[in-house]
Amino acid sequence: MTENTQQQTASNPTVPTKDLPTQYAPAEVEGKLYERWVERGYFEADAKSEKPAYTIVIPPPNVTGSLHLGHAFEHTLIDALTRRKRMQGYETLWQPGMDHAGIATQNVVERELAKEGKSRHDLGREAFVERVWQWKAESGGQISGQMKRLGDGVAWSRERFTMDDGLSQAVQTIFKRLYDDELIYRAERIINWCPRCLTAISDIEVEYQDDDGELVSIRYGEGDASIVVATTRAETMLGDTAVAVHPEDERYKHLIGTEIELPLTGRRIPVVADEHVDPEFGTGAVKVTPAHDPNDFEIGRRHGLPSLAVMDEHAIITAHGLFQGLDRLEARSTIVAALRAEGRIVAEKRPYTHSVGHCSRCKTTIEPRLSMQWWVKVGPLAKAAGDAVRDGRVTIHPQEMEKRYFDWVDNLHDWCISRQLWWGHRIPVWYGPNGEVVCVGPDEQPPSGEGWTQDTDVLDTWFSSGLWPFSTLGWPEQTDSLAKFYPNSVLVTGYDILFFWVARMMMFGLYAMDGTPPFHTIALHGMVRDQFGKKMSKSFGNAVNPLDWMDTYGSDAVRFTLARGANPGVDVPIGEDWVQASRNFANKIWNATRFALMNGATVEGELPPTERLSATDRWILSRLNKTVAEVDAYYEDYQFSKLSEALYHFAWDEVFDWYVELSKTTFFAGGEAAKVSGRVLGEVLDVMLRLLHPVVPFVTETLWTTLTGSESVVIADWPADSGFRDEAAEAEIENLRRVVTEVRRFRSDQGLQPGQKVPARLTLDGTALAPHEAAIRQLLRLQPEGEGFSATATLPVAGATVALDLSGTIDVEAERKRLTKDLAAAEKEKAQATGKLGNEAFLAKAPDNVVDKIRTRLAKAEEDIARITKQLEGLPRS
């Protein structure tokens, strides 16, 4: 609230405030409001409703997780979309739920067991899984309560978990169908292996970071029949089965097809020609270890090379006497020392910084490993996923993200779906005593009898979460919910999982639902970063718990800050100062609305006809309808930042700072004009609060229900653009704002205090500003000219003239000297910058950033000269 608003309110203390406290206290409001919304069922979705459906699924957070800023960001955007659609009359479903998070959850429970001195093997598989379910019941899913703190309008009665019976049935059903269609198979391939978690992991569970290692160059063979290869993983040379060179590399043509000795092993290996080898890189020759490198595995397949595994699942060396039993890192240095002793080391570089994959769960270095695993044959599924975007059935927003999507799905490798864990959906395949393999569907009895065993692996969690848009609706049963709410209207998710989650949902949805994609639109957002653009991480010391900010500033402030930074597909920087500013905005909405209610703002009765409205009333109603149209357009384009900016500036700049201020003289004069303005202000607040509600739901709920007396803004109608426009009134009030802004700037430049009153003569005759004289004088603290008035400064603005008597308010001569000195400094700065920019020799040598700085200095100097000259011209003449 402005100082003037506070003064006006204080002068009229008997006006009722409709029970609104003098200050907004989020902690006293938010929890109670959310409970009321849930109790009244506002967020539930009726599958038998005749309303059009609008569906969004929550990207299921891990059951082990807690709310972080990334969640808060994404949930804010989804909640804004669903709240608006609910207000627009859609049967809106925001589907909640959680992912069982195989590795993460198993690790949590294993750590608990370790505190008891036990491992999962001490319990056995069945008892361990029961222990995980127990942990889930007692400690899992904390994020649900945190989502309520944020205000997530999800259909809680529909909450699902990827290991629920229904979702487990969906997993088994699609596995069986894919298996029967020969789109699932079992084979040995290179996978990402974690020696700590003892399982294959997906690409998204691998975190790459620059590590200091060593690069050693090793000579294989003797004399003319020798080749030098370089490696950062010397221990894998024990499993080399070839050296590869480019077929056109003249240096090695005489060796292609021959064999050379592999040091330390006593084996001889072939030299093969393969176009995969880059002859320009290093020595142009590479060692080939098919069992421990994905590229080498492919070379091995092309040339029929054997794959020799030289490490076990714990990354312990299993081959070659002296090195057997050593950990891979111990073996690395030991092998290099042995090669050095034989004179085989040609060059060593350490430290050698290179990108190394680590397990995202335990941070152990990943080991590429040849392993028997289950795979999805993605070729036909990926093609369908690409075609759905190409033919327009699915739209990716922003459109520039399409290329990344196509780059991925058009080059997708078969997907390893098996994990060597106990917690998860167990692979529904049984093996018989005579080599039989039977895949069992959900309604089929598994084979029994002596010698029959089930596969011990479980499925990758992305397999079950890939079914999320339809498994949560009851598939494979043909439920009312599936018929009503599939496909989803839009998927809101981060671009970082475009390949891993989004692509899998596209493949499975199109496959399971007869070519109907899982959603119409994929709206991609960026990652939340700190105010300097740096990734948030506990290790960087810049991670933020959004609950702390909610406790301090309120959930609305956090939500508005996140939405205001959300440009499609672009990372979002956020700092605490911005949350403080959003808290100030919430307070501004509260205080200004409270003042308006105290001074007659109402929604009772129809809006007065246009002829009874003042220019100020017509201006704000015209701007209101333009804002409605603008916000609607931004919502449809997922431009959350722009719609938030539009609402912020309309509410603060136009409604509170101008319309409320301009209406004060009318309010305090009373009469019919005050009633008209009170009804107009009520209309503006009603619409504005409904527009703001999807982004800042709590403060708007409290204010809107107080203003209107209605049940809840959650179920109110979304504002519609009435089409009312008044360009003449907008031009008129814009001129008024120019006059006030220009005179305020002049007063500030002269060193006058904001509340200091100055005698003034306003010449407004013949302009549209004449009816606004009282408002202009009040806003500018201008007294009537009175006896002895002397116009010592005259400001012509927007067709009007404001003459001020500054005698007695400032030391004119001292001010003239100060300004003259400042003008000389600005002109000197301009001359220096102009001289440098006019010097061709300087421009030819100076870096671009230096030239840009000088151009900026020149522009600033010219701006200062214009400003100071105008100030001097406005000073009284002696």
PDB file of C-alpha atoms in Angstrom, residues 21 50-51 118 140 154 241 324 357 376 398 404 431 461 537 738 766 777 782:
ATOM      1  CA  PRO A  21      -6.631  -8.763   8.725  1.00  0.00           C
ATOM      2  CA  GLU A  50     -20.413 -34.548 -19.928  1.00  0.00           C
ATOM      3  CA  LYS A  51     -17.914 -31.710 -19.666  1.00  0.00           C
ATOM      4  CA  LYS A 118      22.628 -57.089   7.923  1.00  0.00           C
ATOM      5  CA  GLY A 140       7.923 -43.193   1.781  1.00  0.00           C
ATOM      6  CA  VAL A 154      -4.439 -33.126  -7.828  1.00  0.00           C
ATOM      7  CA  THR A 241      40.777 -59.491 -28.856  1.00  0.00           C
ATOM      8  CA  GLN A 324      43.572 -61.846 -10.662  1.00  0.00           C
ATOM      9  CA  GLY A 357      30.222 -41.932 -16.021  1.00  0.00           C
ATOM     10  CA  VAL A 376      13.017 -54.079 -26.058  1.00  0.00           C
ATOM     11  CA  PRO A 398       8.681 -25.155 -28.069  1.00  0.00           C
ATOM     12  CA  ARG A 404      16.314 -33.129 -30.381  1.00  0.00           C
ATOM     13  CA  TYR A 431      12.720 -71.252 -17.191  1.00  0.00           C
ATOM     14  CA  THR A 461      11.466 -48.325 -13.539  1.00  0.00           C
ATOM     15  CA  SER A 537      23.479 -28.972  -6.093  1.00  0.00           C
ATOM     16  CA  ARG A 738       2.827  11.139 -18.719  1.00  0.00           C
ATOM     17  CA  GLY A 766      -8.696  22.592 -24.209  1.00  0.00           C
ATOM     18  CA  ARG A 777      -2.826  17.810  -7.897  1.00  0.00           C
ATOM     19  CA  LEU A 782       0.494  20.452  -5.901  1.00  0.00           C
TER      20      LEU A 782
END
